[in-house]
PDB file of C-alpha atoms in Angstrom:
ATOM      1  CA  MET A  16       0.272   0.262  -0.311  1.00 54.00           C
ATOM      2  CA  GLY A  17       0.769   3.593  -0.553  1.00 60.00           C
ATOM      3  CA  ARG A  18       0.912   6.963   1.036  1.00 59.00           C
ATOM      4  CA  THR A  19      -1.154   8.735   1.036  1.00 71.00           C
ATOM      5  CA  ASN A  20       1.112  11.948   1.610  1.00 71.00           C
ATOM      6  CA  PRO A  21       4.249  12.807   0.653  1.00 78.00           C
ATOM      7  CA  THR A  22       7.349  12.521   2.827  1.00 84.00           C
ATOM      8  CA  PHE A  23       8.205  14.982   4.616  1.00 85.00           C
ATOM      9  CA  ARG A  24      11.538  14.715   3.116  1.00 89.00           C
ATOM     10  CA  ASP A  25      10.029  15.775   0.199  1.00 89.00           C
ATOM     11  CA  VAL A  26       8.141  18.224   0.755  1.00 86.00           C
ATOM     12  CA  LEU A  27      11.450  19.656   2.070  1.00 89.00           C
ATOM     13  CA  ARG A  28      12.522  19.669  -1.709  1.00 92.00           C
ATOM     14  CA  SER A  29       9.858  20.967  -2.840  1.00 91.00           C
ATOM     15  CA  VAL A  30      10.240  23.362   0.013  1.00 90.00           C
ATOM     16  CA  GLU A  31      13.714  24.053  -1.236  1.00 93.00           C
ATOM     17  CA  ASP A  32      12.636  24.232  -5.332  1.00 95.00           C
ATOM     18  CA  ARG A  33      10.659  27.132  -4.241  1.00 94.00           C
ATOM     19  CA  TRP A  34      13.094  28.954  -2.236  1.00 94.00           C
ATOM     20  CA  ALA A  35      15.668  28.533  -4.698  1.00 97.00           C
ATOM     21  CA  PRO A  36      15.683  32.123  -6.513  1.00 97.00           C
ATOM     22  CA  PHE A  37      15.531  33.202  -3.391  1.00 97.00           C
ATOM     23  CA  ARG A  38      18.863  32.106  -1.939  1.00 97.00           C
ATOM     24  CA  ARG A  39      20.112  32.333  -5.617  1.00 97.00           C
ATOM     25  CA  ALA A  40      19.478  35.957  -4.746  1.00 98.00           C
ATOM     26  CA  LEU A  41      21.489  36.048  -1.756  1.00 97.00           C
ATOM     27  CA  ARG A  42      25.129  36.278  -1.462  1.00 97.00           C
ATOM     28  CA  TYR A  43      27.370  33.745  -1.364  1.00 96.00           C
ATOM     29  CA  GLU A  44      28.034  33.550   2.065  1.00 96.00           C
ATOM     30  CA  ASP A  45      24.232  34.296   3.848  1.00 97.00           C
ATOM     31  CA  GLN A  46      23.426  31.065   0.945  1.00 97.00           C
ATOM     32  CA  GLN A  47      25.931  28.753   3.079  1.00 96.00           C
ATOM     33  CA  ARG A  48      23.792  30.538   5.921  1.00 96.00           C
ATOM     34  CA  PHE A  49      20.894  29.467   4.257  1.00 96.00           C
ATOM     35  CA  ASP A  50      21.902  26.033   2.628  1.00 95.00           C
ATOM     36  CA  GLN A  51      22.798  25.479   6.813  1.00 94.00           C
ATOM     37  CA  LEU A  52      18.958  26.185   8.020  1.00 94.00           C
ATOM     38  CA  LEU A  53      17.738  23.850   5.993  1.00 93.00           C
ATOM     39  CA  GLY A  54      19.643  21.354   6.751  1.00 93.00           C
ATOM     40  CA  ASP A  55      18.951  22.162  10.528  1.00 91.00           C
ATOM     41  CA  ALA A  56      15.217  21.642   9.166  1.00 91.00           C
ATOM     42  CA  ARG A  57      16.752  17.949   7.367  1.00 91.00           C
ATOM     43  CA  THR A  58      17.619  17.330  10.588  1.00 91.00           C
ATOM     44  CA  HIS A  59      14.554  17.135  12.658  1.00 89.00           C
ATOM     45  CA  ALA A  60      12.118  15.799   9.521  1.00 87.00           C
ATOM     46  CA  ASP A  61      11.745  12.546  11.028  1.00 88.00           C
ATOM     47  CA  ALA A  62       9.660  14.668  13.987  1.00 88.00           C
ATOM     48  CA  ALA A  63       8.745  17.251  11.279  1.00 85.00           C
ATOM     49  CA  GLY A  64       7.101  13.964   9.449  1.00 82.00           C
ATOM     50  CA  ASN A  65       4.795  13.247  11.770  1.00 84.00           C
ATOM     51  CA  LEU A  66       3.167  16.118  12.534  1.00 81.00           C
ATOM     52  CA  ASN A  67       1.970  15.782   9.214  1.00 77.00           C
ATOM     53  CA  HIS A  68       1.452  19.644   8.978  1.00 80.00           C
ATOM     54  CA  HIS A  69      -1.035  21.305   6.437  1.00 84.00           C
ATOM     55  CA  SER A  70       1.800  23.958   6.128  1.00 87.00           C
ATOM     56  CA  PRO A  71       4.443  23.222   5.461  1.00 82.00           C
ATOM     57  CA  ILE A  72       6.476  25.876   6.354  1.00 89.00           C
ATOM     58  CA  VAL A  73       5.549  25.496   9.819  1.00 91.00           C
ATOM     59  CA  PRO A  74       7.611  22.492  10.932  1.00 90.00           C
ATOM     60  CA  VAL A  75      10.887  23.544   8.697  1.00 90.00           C
ATOM     61  CA  LEU A  76      10.189  27.102  10.974  1.00 92.00           C
ATOM     62  CA  LEU A  77      10.099  24.873  13.663  1.00 92.00           C
ATOM     63  CA  ALA A  78      13.237  22.794  13.369  1.00 91.00           C
ATOM     64  CA  ILE A  79      15.111  25.612  12.246  1.00 93.00           C
ATOM     65  CA  ALA A  80      14.166  28.034  15.461  1.00 95.00           C
ATOM     66  CA  LEU A  81      15.351  24.643  17.920  1.00 94.00           C
ATOM     67  CA  ALA A  82      18.503  24.431  16.035  1.00 93.00           C
ATOM     68  CA  GLN A  83      19.144  27.824  16.572  1.00 95.00           C
ATOM     69  CA  GLU A  84      18.580  27.170  20.208  1.00 96.00           C
ATOM     70  CA  ARG A  85      20.800  24.977  20.886  1.00 95.00           C
ATOM     71  CA  ARG A  86      23.410  27.268  19.142  1.00 95.00           C
ATOM     72  CA  ILE A  87      22.568  29.505  21.607  1.00 97.00           C
ATOM     73  CA  ASP A  88      22.310  26.659  24.910  1.00 98.00           C
ATOM     74  CA  GLU A  89      26.368  26.326  23.151  1.00 98.00           C
ATOM     75  CA  LEU A  90      27.592  29.443  22.931  1.00 97.00           C
ATOM     76  CA  GLU A  91      26.302  30.551  26.204  1.00 98.00           C
ATOM     77  CA  ALA A  92      28.279  27.281  27.694  1.00 97.00           C
ATOM     78  CA  ARG A  93      31.139  28.549  26.003  1.00 97.00           C
ATOM     79  CA  LEU A  94      30.396  31.878  27.148  1.00 97.00           C
ATOM     80  CA  ASP A  95      29.673  30.788  30.891  1.00 96.00           C
ATOM     81  CA  GLU A  96      33.862  29.006  30.445  1.00 96.00           C
ATOM     82  CA  LEU A  97      35.387  31.839  28.859  1.00 96.00           C
ATOM     83  CA  GLU A  98      34.565  33.733  32.002  1.00 96.00           C
ATOM     84  CA  GLY A  99      35.030  31.810  34.293  1.00 94.00           C
ATOM     85  CA  GLU A 100      38.471  31.663  33.093  1.00 95.00           C
ATOM     86  CA  ILE A 101      38.751  35.606  32.622  1.00 95.00           C
ATOM     87  CA  GLY A 102      38.261  35.288  36.227  1.00 93.00           C
ATOM     88  CA  GLU A 103      40.022  32.786  37.226  1.00 94.00           C
ATOM     89  CA  GLN A 104      43.343  34.719  35.266  1.00 95.00           C
ATOM     90  CA  ALA A 105      42.021  38.055  37.126  1.00 93.00           C
ATOM     91  CA  ASP A 106      42.584  36.736  40.600  1.00 93.00           C
ATOM     92  CA  ARG A 107      46.087  35.615  39.440  1.00 93.00           C
ATOM     93  CA  VAL A 108      47.176  38.839  37.890  1.00 93.00           C
ATOM     94  CA  ASP A 109      45.281  40.362  41.449  1.00 92.00           C
ATOM     95  CA  ALA A 110      47.471  38.415  43.878  1.00 92.00           C
ATOM     96  CA  LEU A 111      50.495  39.538  41.364  1.00 93.00           C
ATOM     97  CA  GLU A 112      49.752  43.377  41.852  1.00 93.00           C
ATOM     98  CA  ALA A 113      49.357  42.180  45.537  1.00 91.00           C
ATOM     99  CA  GLN A 114      52.648  40.864  45.218  1.00 92.00           C
ATOM    100  CA  ILE A 115      54.523  43.353  42.816  1.00 92.00           C
ATOM    101  CA  ASP A 116      52.980  45.962  45.833  1.00 91.00           C
ATOM    102  CA  ASP A 117      54.855  43.942  48.556  1.00 90.00           C
ATOM    103  CA  LEU A 118      57.907  44.590  47.052  1.00 90.00           C
ATOM    104  CA  GLY A 119      57.137  48.165  47.035  1.00 87.00           C
ATOM    105  CA  HIS A 120      57.191  48.191  49.865  1.00 88.00           C
ATOM    106  CA  GLN A 121      59.347  46.032  51.347  1.00 87.00           C
ATOM    107  CA  SER A 122      62.257  47.744  48.939  1.00 86.00           C
ATOM    108  CA  ASP A 123      61.138  51.119  50.344  1.00 84.00           C
ATOM    109  CA  GLU A 124      61.591  49.590  54.023  1.00 84.00           C
ATOM    110  CA  ILE A 125      64.725  47.886  52.882  1.00 86.00           C
ATOM    111  CA  SER A 126      65.845  51.308  52.026  1.00 84.00           C
ATOM    112  CA  ALA A 127      64.758  54.217  54.602  1.00 82.00           C
ATOM    113  CA  GLY A 128      66.784  51.543  56.587  1.00 78.00           C
ATOM    114  CA  ASN A 129      69.882  52.718  54.797  1.00 71.00           C
ATOM    115  CA  GLY A 130      69.097  55.823  54.967  1.00 60.00           C
ATOM    116  CA  THR A 131      68.389  56.453  50.321  1.00 58.00           C
ATOM    117  CA  SER A 132      65.525  56.155  49.001  1.00 55.00           C
ATOM    118  CA  PRO A 133      65.894  53.086  46.150  1.00 55.00           C
ATOM    119  CA  HIS A 134      65.938  55.629  42.991  1.00 58.00           C
ATOM    120  CA  GLU A 135      69.057  57.166  44.795  1.00 58.00           C
ATOM    121  CA  ARG A 136      71.438  53.751  45.033  1.00 53.00           C
ATOM    122  CA  THR A 137      73.045  52.288  42.060  1.00 56.00           C
ATOM    123  CA  GLY A 138      74.308  48.459  41.940  1.00 52.00           C
TER     124      GLY A 138
END
């Protein structure tokens, strides 16, 4: 027995065909982004096929939105990781600055004990 409805992959191919003139009018780098978006829709083709929606663009857009949400989550996780690394580096810089200040104070104390400033002495 045959299917009464085309598969979602068939529907997606027809959407791609209808949007081909739009794609061709895009700049090259945007053509790649457009292709990526449709690739995202293909990734979710099985789920979209289960929806069997009367408007084929609705599952396409939802699949694209899901992929975008996943990318946002990944970028936010990476951003949190980088912010943590920056915070650790800032803590290290603060600790080094404190050590430099301590060394400067020790140098001043030593110089005060000798009666000369560290800048007046020569090696």
